[in-house]
mmCIF file of C-alpha atoms in Angstrom:
data_model
loop_
_atom_site.group_PDB
_atom_site.id
_atom_site.type_symbol
_atom_site.label_atom_id
_atom_site.label_comp_id
_atom_site.label_asym_id
_atom_site.label_seq_id
_atom_site.Cartn_x
_atom_site.Cartn_y
_atom_site.Cartn_z
ATOM 1 C CA MET T 906 3.429 -37.082 22.665
ATOM 2 C CA THR T 907 3.575 -39.044 19.479
ATOM 3 C CA SER T 908 6.162 -41.335 19.186
ATOM 4 C CA LEU T 909 8.823 -40.947 16.327
ATOM 5 C CA PRO T 910 9.376 -43.726 13.913
ATOM 6 C CA ASP T 911 12.678 -44.744 11.948
ATOM 7 C CA ILE T 912 13.487 -41.644 10.641
ATOM 8 C CA HIS T 913 16.235 -42.584 7.146
ATOM 9 C CA GLY T 914 18.282 -41.111 4.471
ATOM 10 C CA LEU T 915 21.298 -38.751 4.208
ATOM 11 C CA CYS T 916 22.087 -35.999 7.062
ATOM 12 C CA PRO T 917 26.155 -35.812 7.498
ATOM 13 C CA PRO T 918 27.837 -34.618 11.108
ATOM 14 C CA ARG T 919 28.025 -30.913 10.173
ATOM 15 C CA PHE T 920 23.784 -31.370 9.803
ATOM 16 C CA ALA T 921 23.029 -32.824 13.053
ATOM 17 C CA ALA T 922 20.669 -30.081 14.400
ATOM 18 C CA VAL T 923 18.797 -30.654 10.810
ATOM 19 C CA ARG T 924 18.507 -34.372 12.122
ATOM 20 C CA ASN T 925 16.783 -33.101 15.341
ATOM 21 C CA ALA T 926 14.709 -31.232 14.154
ATOM 22 C CA PHE T 927 13.256 -33.291 11.552
ATOM 23 C CA ALA T 928 12.088 -35.668 14.428
ATOM 24 C CA ALA T 929 11.079 -33.053 16.533
ATOM 25 C CA ASN T 930 8.880 -32.686 13.478
ATOM 26 C CA PHE T 931 6.871 -35.664 13.905
ATOM 27 C CA THR T 932 7.231 -35.051 18.732
ATOM 28 C CA ASP T 933 6.417 -31.698 19.700
ATOM 29 C CA ALA T 934 5.731 -29.617 16.050
ATOM 30 C CA PRO T 935 5.184 -25.852 16.359
ATOM 31 C CA GLU T 936 1.565 -25.092 16.386
ATOM 32 C CA GLY T 937 0.964 -28.644 17.234
ATOM 33 C CA LEU T 938 1.488 -29.713 13.901
ATOM 34 C CA ASN T 939 3.085 -32.968 14.658
ATOM 35 C CA GLU T 940 4.678 -35.652 11.335
ATOM 36 C CA GLN T 941 2.321 -38.247 9.471
ATOM 37 C CA ALA T 942 5.008 -38.593 6.970
ATOM 38 C CA ALA T 943 7.631 -36.248 5.840
ATOM 39 C CA ARG T 944 10.810 -35.366 3.318
ATOM 40 C CA PHE T 945 13.135 -32.594 3.453
ATOM 41 C CA SER T 946 16.059 -32.839 1.139
ATOM 42 C CA VAL T 947 18.925 -29.926 0.345
ATOM 43 C CA CYS T 948 21.501 -29.840 -2.771
ATOM 44 C CA ILE T 949 24.458 -27.333 -2.722
ATOM 45 C CA GLY T 950 26.437 -27.585 -6.064
ATOM 46 C CA GLY T 951 24.783 -29.717 -7.224
ATOM 47 C CA GLU T 952 25.100 -32.562 -5.106
ATOM 48 C CA THR T 953 22.586 -33.836 -2.454
ATOM 49 C CA VAL T 954 23.689 -32.652 1.236
ATOM 50 C CA VAL T 955 20.744 -33.923 3.476
ATOM 51 C CA ASP T 956 18.181 -36.517 2.369
ATOM 52 C CA LEU T 957 15.835 -37.559 5.442
ATOM 53 C CA TRP T 958 12.673 -39.417 5.274
ATOM 54 C CA GLY T 959 10.034 -41.337 7.386
ATOM 55 C CA GLY T 960 6.877 -41.803 8.839
ATOM 56 C CA TRP T 961 3.346 -43.813 7.751
ATOM 57 C CA ALA T 962 2.333 -42.881 3.414
ATOM 58 C CA ASP T 963 -1.078 -44.035 5.339
ATOM 59 C CA ALA T 964 -3.649 -43.955 8.314
ATOM 60 C CA ALA T 965 -3.802 -47.207 8.146
ATOM 61 C CA ARG T 966 -0.498 -47.128 8.953
ATOM 62 C CA THR T 967 0.532 -50.487 6.506
ATOM 63 C CA ARG T 968 2.172 -48.614 3.894
ATOM 64 C CA PRO T 969 5.522 -46.568 5.170
ATOM 65 C CA PHE T 970 6.312 -43.260 3.087
ATOM 66 C CA ASP T 971 10.444 -44.292 1.397
ATOM 67 C CA GLU T 972 11.610 -42.438 -0.661
ATOM 68 C CA GLN T 973 9.847 -43.798 -3.394
ATOM 69 C CA THR T 974 6.734 -42.130 -1.828
ATOM 70 C CA LEU T 975 5.103 -38.870 -4.658
ATOM 71 C CA THR T 976 3.616 -36.306 -2.349
ATOM 72 C CA PRO T 977 1.544 -34.247 -4.107
ATOM 73 C CA VAL T 978 2.691 -30.483 -2.895
ATOM 74 C CA PHE T 979 0.230 -28.449 -4.512
ATOM 75 C CA SER T 980 1.019 -25.270 -5.405
ATOM 76 C CA THR T 981 4.609 -25.716 -4.619
ATOM 77 C CA GLY T 982 4.475 -27.245 -8.023
ATOM 78 C CA LYS T 983 3.653 -23.146 -9.357
ATOM 79 C CA ALA T 984 7.916 -22.804 -8.882
ATOM 80 C CA VAL T 985 8.296 -26.060 -11.153
ATOM 81 C CA MET T 986 5.766 -24.754 -14.021
ATOM 82 C CA SER T 987 8.040 -20.465 -14.144
ATOM 83 C CA LEU T 988 10.882 -22.656 -14.332
ATOM 84 C CA LEU T 989 9.442 -23.803 -17.919
ATOM 85 C CA ILE T 990 8.060 -20.760 -18.617
ATOM 86 C CA ALA T 991 11.825 -19.351 -18.358
ATOM 87 C CA THR T 992 13.510 -22.655 -20.906
ATOM 88 C CA CYS T 993 10.230 -20.857 -23.185
ATOM 89 C CA VAL T 994 12.767 -17.941 -22.764
ATOM 90 C CA GLU T 995 15.514 -19.870 -23.214
ATOM 91 C CA ARG T 996 15.222 -21.033 -26.344
ATOM 92 C CA GLY T 997 13.952 -17.348 -27.786
ATOM 93 C CA LEU T 998 10.101 -19.149 -27.799
ATOM 94 C CA LEU T 999 8.954 -15.696 -25.719
ATOM 95 C CA ASP T 1000 10.038 -13.059 -23.929
ATOM 96 C CA TYR T 1001 9.460 -11.546 -20.447
ATOM 97 C CA GLU T 1002 8.457 -8.495 -22.295
ATOM 98 C CA ARG T 1003 6.048 -9.301 -24.757
ATOM 99 C CA PRO T 1004 2.387 -9.398 -24.164
ATOM 100 C CA VAL T 1005 0.716 -13.057 -23.542
ATOM 101 C CA SER T 1006 -1.142 -11.882 -26.604
ATOM 102 C CA GLU T 1007 1.382 -11.680 -29.918
ATOM 103 C CA TYR T 1008 2.312 -15.382 -28.697
ATOM 104 C CA TRP T 1009 -2.266 -16.355 -27.771
ATOM 105 C CA PRO T 1010 -4.159 -13.788 -29.566
ATOM 106 C CA ALA T 1011 -7.446 -14.361 -28.484
ATOM 107 C CA PHE T 1012 -6.363 -13.973 -24.520
ATOM 108 C CA GLY T 1013 -6.754 -10.321 -25.464
ATOM 109 C CA GLN T 1014 -9.480 -10.125 -24.907
ATOM 110 C CA ALA T 1015 -11.420 -7.819 -22.421
ATOM 111 C CA GLY T 1016 -9.365 -5.239 -22.285
ATOM 112 C CA LYS T 1017 -5.358 -8.341 -21.484
ATOM 113 C CA ALA T 1018 -3.835 -7.181 -25.064
ATOM 114 C CA GLN T 1019 -1.494 -5.406 -23.303
ATOM 115 C CA ILE T 1020 -0.568 -8.311 -20.232
ATOM 116 C CA THR T 1021 3.326 -9.200 -20.547
ATOM 117 C CA VAL T 1022 4.471 -12.647 -19.764
ATOM 118 C CA GLY T 1023 6.336 -11.464 -17.490
ATOM 119 C CA GLN T 1024 3.258 -9.844 -15.459
ATOM 120 C CA MET T 1025 0.845 -12.789 -16.115
ATOM 121 C CA MET T 1026 3.708 -15.337 -14.344
ATOM 122 C CA SER T 1027 4.178 -12.640 -11.335
ATOM 123 C CA HIS T 1028 -0.024 -12.717 -10.828
ATOM 124 C CA GLN T 1029 -0.530 -9.148 -11.969
ATOM 125 C CA ALA T 1030 -2.991 -10.393 -15.116
ATOM 126 C CA GLY T 1031 -5.898 -10.117 -12.515
ATOM 127 C CA LEU T 1032 -7.467 -13.360 -13.326
ATOM 128 C CA PRO T 1033 -7.676 -15.000 -10.078
ATOM 129 C CA GLY T 1034 -10.046 -17.070 -10.456
ATOM 130 C CA PHE T 1035 -13.868 -16.899 -12.458
ATOM 131 C CA SER T 1036 -15.533 -13.356 -11.913
ATOM 132 C CA GLU T 1037 -18.536 -15.288 -12.320
ATOM 133 C CA SER T 1038 -20.104 -18.649 -10.447
ATOM 134 C CA VAL T 1039 -18.801 -21.163 -12.876
ATOM 135 C CA ASP T 1040 -18.963 -25.248 -12.327
ATOM 136 C CA PRO T 1041 -16.458 -27.133 -10.406
ATOM 137 C CA ALA T 1042 -16.403 -29.319 -12.935
ATOM 138 C CA ILE T 1043 -14.731 -26.952 -15.315
ATOM 139 C CA TRP T 1044 -11.721 -27.222 -14.429
ATOM 140 C CA PHE T 1045 -11.455 -30.787 -15.841
ATOM 141 C CA ASP T 1046 -12.617 -29.147 -20.225
ATOM 142 C CA ARG T 1047 -9.216 -27.536 -19.832
ATOM 143 C CA GLU T 1048 -10.805 -26.030 -23.604
ATOM 144 C CA ALA T 1049 -14.392 -24.299 -22.221
ATOM 145 C CA ALA T 1050 -12.337 -23.283 -18.275
ATOM 146 C CA LEU T 1051 -9.523 -21.075 -20.281
ATOM 147 C CA ALA T 1052 -12.134 -19.565 -23.178
ATOM 148 C CA ARG T 1053 -13.713 -18.137 -19.925
ATOM 149 C CA LEU T 1054 -10.958 -16.880 -18.819
ATOM 150 C CA CYS T 1055 -10.218 -15.653 -21.364
ATOM 151 C CA GLU T 1056 -13.881 -13.650 -21.799
ATOM 152 C CA GLN T 1057 -13.009 -12.322 -19.039
ATOM 153 C CA ALA T 1058 -12.003 -8.857 -17.728
ATOM 154 C CA PRO T 1059 -9.033 -8.462 -15.334
ATOM 155 C CA MET T 1060 -10.374 -7.895 -11.642
ATOM 156 C CA TRP T 1061 -8.131 -4.783 -11.559
ATOM 157 C CA ALA T 1062 -6.323 -2.107 -14.036
ATOM 158 C CA PRO T 1063 -2.922 -4.574 -15.198
ATOM 159 C CA GLY T 1064 0.224 -5.139 -13.908
ATOM 160 C CA THR T 1065 -0.748 -2.358 -10.628
ATOM 161 C CA ALA T 1066 -0.909 -5.309 -8.142
ATOM 162 C CA SER T 1067 -0.654 -8.696 -7.180
ATOM 163 C CA GLY T 1068 -2.885 -10.968 -6.651
ATOM 164 C CA TYR T 1069 -2.758 -14.553 -6.305
ATOM 165 C CA HIS T 1070 -3.930 -16.416 -9.011
ATOM 166 C CA PRO T 1071 -3.944 -19.746 -7.319
ATOM 167 C CA ILE T 1072 -5.338 -22.868 -10.190
ATOM 168 C CA THR T 1073 -5.735 -19.846 -13.089
ATOM 169 C CA ILE T 1074 -2.066 -20.115 -13.579
ATOM 170 C CA GLY T 1075 -1.597 -23.088 -14.376
ATOM 171 C CA LEU T 1076 -4.424 -22.758 -17.201
ATOM 172 C CA LEU T 1077 -3.101 -20.120 -18.225
ATOM 173 C CA ALA T 1078 0.725 -21.062 -18.368
ATOM 174 C CA GLY T 1079 0.628 -24.324 -18.857
ATOM 175 C CA GLU T 1080 -1.192 -23.219 -22.329
ATOM 176 C CA LEU T 1081 1.488 -20.413 -23.521
ATOM 177 C CA PHE T 1082 3.599 -22.969 -22.944
ATOM 178 C CA ARG T 1083 1.894 -25.776 -25.599
ATOM 179 C CA ILE T 1084 1.626 -22.924 -28.083
ATOM 180 C CA VAL T 1085 4.941 -22.133 -28.341
ATOM 181 C CA ASP T 1086 6.620 -24.586 -27.545
ATOM 182 C CA GLY T 1087 3.558 -27.867 -28.935
ATOM 183 C CA ARG T 1088 3.323 -30.223 -26.136
ATOM 184 C CA SER T 1089 2.138 -29.860 -22.744
ATOM 185 C CA MET T 1090 4.115 -28.831 -19.540
ATOM 186 C CA GLY T 1091 4.048 -32.605 -18.290
ATOM 187 C CA THR T 1092 5.294 -34.329 -21.468
ATOM 188 C CA ALA T 1093 8.053 -31.272 -21.476
ATOM 189 C CA LEU T 1094 9.377 -32.260 -17.952
ATOM 190 C CA ARG T 1095 8.693 -35.650 -18.938
ATOM 191 C CA GLU T 1096 11.232 -34.919 -22.025
ATOM 192 C CA ASP T 1097 13.728 -32.364 -20.769
ATOM 193 C CA PHE T 1098 14.841 -33.429 -17.457
ATOM 194 C CA PRO T 1099 14.774 -36.881 -17.746
ATOM 195 C CA GLY T 1100 15.237 -39.208 -15.006
ATOM 196 C CA LEU T 1101 12.996 -36.241 -12.069
ATOM 197 C CA ASP T 1102 10.485 -38.406 -9.743
ATOM 198 C CA LEU T 1103 7.745 -34.937 -10.667
ATOM 199 C CA TRP T 1104 4.788 -35.409 -12.665
ATOM 200 C CA ILE T 1105 2.680 -32.698 -13.962
ATOM 201 C CA GLY T 1106 -0.550 -34.944 -14.258
ATOM 202 C CA LEU T 1107 0.643 -38.944 -12.903
ATOM 203 C CA PRO T 1108 -0.837 -42.339 -15.354
ATOM 204 C CA GLU T 1109 -2.584 -44.117 -13.197
ATOM 205 C CA GLY T 1110 -0.350 -46.407 -12.631
ATOM 206 C CA GLU T 1111 1.760 -44.269 -10.447
ATOM 207 C CA HIS T 1112 -1.226 -43.622 -8.189
ATOM 208 C CA GLY T 1113 0.173 -45.846 -5.871
ATOM 209 C CA ARG T 1114 3.151 -44.735 -4.764
ATOM 210 C CA VAL T 1115 1.091 -41.834 -3.284
ATOM 211 C CA ALA T 1116 1.097 -40.690 0.058
ATOM 212 C CA GLN T 1117 -2.176 -40.211 1.219
ATOM 213 C CA MET T 1118 -2.743 -37.462 2.762
ATOM 214 C CA LYS T 1119 -4.440 -35.061 5.493
ATOM 215 C CA LYS T 1120 -5.979 -32.067 5.373
ATOM 216 C CA PRO T 1121 -5.955 -29.086 7.243
ATOM 217 C CA THR T 1122 -8.520 -28.660 10.356
ATOM 218 C CA ALA T 1123 -8.534 -24.937 9.864
ATOM 219 C CA ALA T 1124 -8.951 -22.363 6.526
ATOM 220 C CA PRO T 1125 -6.197 -20.490 6.312
ATOM 221 C CA ASP T 1126 -6.105 -16.629 7.263
ATOM 222 C CA LEU T 1127 -7.373 -14.501 3.906
ATOM 223 C CA GLY T 1128 -8.328 -11.410 5.777
ATOM 224 C CA VAL T 1129 -10.684 -9.739 5.122
ATOM 225 C CA ILE T 1130 -12.716 -10.655 1.860
ATOM 226 C CA ASP T 1131 -13.324 -9.004 -1.038
ATOM 227 C CA ALA T 1132 -14.860 -10.121 -4.608
ATOM 228 C CA VAL T 1133 -10.830 -11.229 -5.254
ATOM 229 C CA LYS T 1134 -10.565 -13.388 -2.882
ATOM 230 C CA ARG T 1135 -14.123 -15.100 -3.026
ATOM 231 C CA ALA T 1136 -12.930 -15.510 -6.901
ATOM 232 C CA ALA T 1137 -9.191 -16.871 -5.435
ATOM 233 C CA PHE T 1138 -10.231 -19.064 -3.119
ATOM 234 C CA LEU T 1139 -13.535 -19.441 -1.414
ATOM 235 C CA ASP T 1140 -16.405 -19.597 -4.708
ATOM 236 C CA THR T 1141 -17.751 -22.883 -4.841
ATOM 237 C CA GLY T 1142 -15.732 -23.547 -8.848
ATOM 238 C CA SER T 1143 -12.697 -21.893 -7.410
ATOM 239 C CA ALA T 1144 -10.780 -25.113 -7.832
ATOM 240 C CA PRO T 1145 -12.230 -28.385 -9.270
ATOM 241 C CA GLY T 1146 -14.724 -30.159 -7.890
ATOM 242 C CA GLY T 1147 -17.098 -33.460 -9.340
ATOM 243 C CA ARG T 1148 -15.342 -35.254 -10.053
ATOM 244 C CA GLY T 1149 -12.940 -38.599 -7.902
ATOM 245 C CA SER T 1150 -8.827 -37.800 -7.470
ATOM 246 C CA ALA T 1151 -7.418 -40.654 -9.419
ATOM 247 C CA GLU T 1152 -9.140 -37.308 -11.990
ATOM 248 C CA TRP T 1153 -7.495 -35.383 -9.699
ATOM 249 C CA ARG T 1154 -4.431 -36.839 -10.210
ATOM 250 C CA MET T 1155 -4.289 -37.699 -14.121
ATOM 251 C CA MET T 1156 -5.550 -34.035 -14.563
ATOM 252 C CA GLU T 1157 -2.102 -31.777 -16.121
ATOM 253 C CA MET T 1158 -2.754 -28.729 -13.817
ATOM 254 C CA PRO T 1159 1.473 -27.108 -13.074
ATOM 255 C CA SER T 1160 -0.279 -24.942 -10.370
ATOM 256 C CA ALA T 1161 -1.520 -27.177 -7.835
ATOM 257 C CA ASN T 1162 -1.385 -30.552 -9.264
ATOM 258 C CA LEU T 1163 2.119 -31.567 -9.295
ATOM 259 C CA HIS T 1164 2.978 -34.958 -7.776
ATOM 260 C CA GLY T 1165 7.020 -35.595 -6.480
ATOM 261 C CA THR T 1166 9.932 -36.288 -4.163
ATOM 262 C CA ALA T 1167 11.685 -33.289 -1.828
ATOM 263 C CA LEU T 1168 14.726 -34.878 -3.633
ATOM 264 C CA ASP T 1169 14.306 -34.465 -6.927
ATOM 265 C CA LEU T 1170 12.129 -31.081 -6.238
ATOM 266 C CA ALA T 1171 15.577 -30.092 -4.588
ATOM 267 C CA ARG T 1172 17.080 -31.093 -7.893
ATOM 268 C CA ILE T 1173 15.616 -29.472 -10.573
ATOM 269 C CA MET T 1174 15.568 -26.286 -8.009
ATOM 270 C CA GLY T 1175 19.110 -26.720 -8.105
ATOM 271 C CA VAL T 1176 18.756 -24.844 -12.065
ATOM 272 C CA LEU T 1177 18.391 -22.006 -10.065
ATOM 273 C CA ALA T 1178 21.053 -21.724 -7.463
ATOM 274 C CA ASN T 1179 23.616 -22.918 -9.369
ATOM 275 C CA GLY T 1180 23.992 -20.574 -12.160
ATOM 276 C CA GLY T 1181 21.320 -22.193 -14.053
ATOM 277 C CA ALA T 1182 23.237 -25.657 -14.657
ATOM 278 C CA LEU T 1183 21.641 -29.058 -13.829
ATOM 279 C CA GLU T 1184 23.899 -31.586 -12.816
ATOM 280 C CA GLY T 1185 26.659 -30.459 -15.608
ATOM 281 C CA ARG T 1186 23.383 -29.469 -18.349
ATOM 282 C CA THR T 1187 22.759 -25.499 -18.735
ATOM 283 C CA VAL T 1188 18.886 -24.759 -18.776
ATOM 284 C CA LEU T 1189 18.911 -21.394 -18.449
ATOM 285 C CA SER T 1190 22.015 -18.413 -18.938
ATOM 286 C CA PRO T 1191 23.011 -16.156 -16.826
ATOM 287 C CA GLY T 1192 20.916 -13.453 -18.575
ATOM 288 C CA VAL T 1193 17.693 -15.829 -18.179
ATOM 289 C CA ARG T 1194 17.907 -16.814 -15.189
ATOM 290 C CA ALA T 1195 18.624 -12.798 -13.871
ATOM 291 C CA GLU T 1196 15.548 -12.024 -15.255
ATOM 292 C CA MET T 1197 13.201 -14.693 -13.973
ATOM 293 C CA LEU T 1198 14.381 -13.840 -10.607
ATOM 294 C CA ARG T 1199 14.180 -9.871 -10.829
ATOM 295 C CA GLU T 1200 11.327 -8.873 -9.103
ATOM 296 C CA ARG T 1201 8.316 -7.569 -10.907
ATOM 297 C CA ILE T 1202 6.225 -6.310 -8.646
ATOM 298 C CA HIS T 1203 6.615 -6.040 -4.875
ATOM 299 C CA GLY T 1204 3.877 -5.596 -2.339
ATOM 300 C CA ARG T 1205 0.373 -6.167 -0.312
ATOM 301 C CA ASP T 1206 -0.802 -9.162 -2.729
ATOM 302 C CA ARG T 1207 -4.950 -8.378 -3.248
ATOM 303 C CA VAL T 1208 -5.297 -12.064 -2.683
ATOM 304 C CA VAL T 1209 -2.772 -13.401 0.162
ATOM 305 C CA PRO T 1210 -2.753 -11.213 3.194
ATOM 306 C CA PHE T 1211 1.083 -10.689 2.748
ATOM 307 C CA ASP T 1212 3.554 -8.230 1.214
ATOM 308 C CA VAL T 1213 5.017 -10.234 -1.305
ATOM 309 C CA SER T 1214 8.529 -9.345 -3.762
ATOM 310 C CA TRP T 1215 7.232 -11.690 -7.220
ATOM 311 C CA ALA T 1216 9.671 -12.403 -9.670
ATOM 312 C CA ALA T 1217 8.449 -14.342 -12.608
ATOM 313 C CA GLY T 1218 6.484 -16.976 -10.576
ATOM 314 C CA LEU T 1219 8.949 -17.263 -7.302
ATOM 315 C CA MET T 1220 7.969 -15.350 -4.369
ATOM 316 C CA ARG T 1221 11.783 -13.618 -3.322
ATOM 317 C CA ASN T 1222 12.918 -14.064 -0.042
ATOM 318 C CA GLU T 1223 13.728 -9.972 0.620
ATOM 319 C CA GLY T 1224 10.730 -8.962 3.682
ATOM 320 C CA LEU T 1225 9.363 -12.489 3.954
ATOM 321 C CA HIS T 1226 12.295 -14.807 4.969
ATOM 322 C CA ILE T 1227 10.596 -18.393 4.681
ATOM 323 C CA PHE T 1228 13.744 -19.175 2.490
ATOM 324 C CA GLY T 1229 16.462 -18.445 5.320
ATOM 325 C CA PRO T 1230 18.162 -15.437 6.025
ATOM 326 C CA ASN T 1231 19.928 -14.940 2.198
ATOM 327 C CA PRO T 1232 17.139 -11.739 0.301
ATOM 328 C CA THR T 1233 18.041 -13.115 -2.767
ATOM 329 C CA ALA T 1234 16.962 -16.675 -2.539
ATOM 330 C CA VAL T 1235 13.146 -17.029 -4.118
ATOM 331 C CA GLY T 1236 10.721 -20.473 -3.992
ATOM 332 C CA HIS T 1237 7.361 -20.501 -3.745
ATOM 333 C CA CYS T 1238 4.742 -22.817 -0.924
ATOM 334 C CA GLY T 1239 2.298 -24.756 -0.617
ATOM 335 C CA TRP T 1240 -1.025 -25.370 0.035
ATOM 336 C CA GLY T 1241 -0.756 -27.572 3.667
ATOM 337 C CA GLY T 1242 2.796 -26.767 3.937
ATOM 338 C CA SER T 1243 5.239 -27.899 0.909
ATOM 339 C CA CYS T 1244 8.138 -25.938 -0.552
ATOM 340 C CA ALA T 1245 10.516 -25.772 -2.579
ATOM 341 C CA PHE T 1246 13.522 -23.134 -2.510
ATOM 342 C CA ALA T 1247 17.018 -21.509 -3.953
ATOM 343 C CA ASP T 1248 19.805 -20.209 -2.461
ATOM 344 C CA PRO T 1249 21.990 -18.742 -5.623
ATOM 345 C CA ASP T 1250 24.460 -16.975 -2.370
ATOM 346 C CA ALA T 1251 24.339 -20.209 -0.316
ATOM 347 C CA GLY T 1252 24.696 -23.010 -4.099
ATOM 348 C CA MET T 1253 21.765 -24.371 -2.296
ATOM 349 C CA SER T 1254 18.397 -26.098 -3.209
ATOM 350 C CA GLY T 1255 16.230 -27.664 -1.256
ATOM 351 C CA ALA T 1256 12.107 -28.575 -0.291
ATOM 352 C CA TYR T 1257 9.804 -29.984 2.022
ATOM 353 C CA VAL T 1258 7.385 -31.961 2.063
ATOM 354 C CA MET T 1259 4.802 -33.621 4.502
ATOM 355 C CA THR T 1260 1.163 -35.581 5.160
ATOM 356 C CA ARG T 1261 0.008 -33.446 7.177
ATOM 357 C CA GLN T 1262 -1.084 -30.419 6.568
ATOM 358 C CA SER T 1263 -1.429 -27.010 7.778
ATOM 359 C CA PRO T 1264 -3.609 -23.694 7.162
ATOM 360 C CA HIS T 1265 -1.000 -22.146 6.693
ATOM 361 C CA LEU T 1266 -1.210 -19.993 3.207
ATOM 362 C CA ILE T 1267 3.088 -19.403 2.761
ATOM 363 C CA GLY T 1268 6.259 -20.606 5.588
ATOM 364 C CA ASP T 1269 4.810 -23.617 7.395
ATOM 365 C CA PRO T 1270 6.742 -23.361 10.797
ATOM 366 C CA ARG T 1271 7.621 -27.195 10.824
ATOM 367 C CA ALA T 1272 9.244 -26.662 7.035
ATOM 368 C CA GLN T 1273 10.460 -23.300 8.786
ATOM 369 C CA ARG T 1274 12.091 -25.188 11.757
ATOM 370 C CA LEU T 1275 14.459 -26.994 8.699
ATOM 371 C CA ILE T 1276 14.886 -24.311 6.956
ATOM 372 C CA GLY T 1277 16.212 -22.364 10.490
ATOM 373 C CA ALA T 1278 18.471 -25.928 10.936
ATOM 374 C CA LEU T 1279 19.728 -26.132 7.985
ATOM 375 C CA TYR T 1280 21.483 -22.213 8.052
ATOM 376 C CA GLU T 1281 23.083 -23.358 11.260
ATOM 377 C CA GLY T 1282 25.357 -25.901 10.075
ATOM 378 C CA LEU T 1283 26.456 -24.047 6.936
#
């Protein structure tokens, strides 16, 4: 039995089941995924109603995990990436229904000229990875990696199926944003959402706040392996490599290396839960928010072994049931178990981060326990 660490933060009596679930994740977590450290934060109507954290930020237990601790959330950052793209649609810089090549001509090579922004964001472009072997260091050379993807033919007919793009979508969406906005996504996140402790590209001076992660003990189940899944997850060059963790943290890869706090992930997801507003400021109009959240494709994904209803960069809860009981909820999960979600029906947004990673691609059982307890308190 794992000893229970001190649990800190906010949790009113109506959400006592959430605190109990949070504590249980340290001692008798489902499938033995006992926490090393974690944080779970929830906002309703833009107000923080739950914010719990506990554990240690390092394996040696010399640094308590506290409200200032940053956690790498991997693909959960795609939720923020998708919101940044939506802000370009809001400002008239992008249109989900227009081809990416109208904004970025080089992208239109090799049969990709008609792929729309909405299709790219919903993982329909057929570029889940590099179709030929590459040196994993190429990811640190943005221009070289983008040139390779622009020259590459889709691995399936675009628009006919989704196939989750684990890392490439960050390069593609990040470059499209840079072309139409003039800034990198990391810069825009800092400037347009000041006060949120969320980072795409973490300055070296902030690295001391980052929690130490414990990698999964098993590989995720991808189902039957084919060329598409190998390119996405299994080839040597399917993920950045050959450099240290400091360079990884500092590079801007919005699909995979966002660092932040659960509370500020919950706050930014409130834009989608609360009619497009963040703390009184309109970020998305009703029409753009609806276009972002509507279903773009629904079916068996070519990469992850699930039937997924994809919005423009977010997983829709319909059919998955990993973000509570309401089918209109949306969110994203990250490697090892983190997640961020928004439920427009409940006006609620939340996020879960942790340091002990599991092999679950989506729906980590610890997060599921917390989300289930959360809805009990509504």
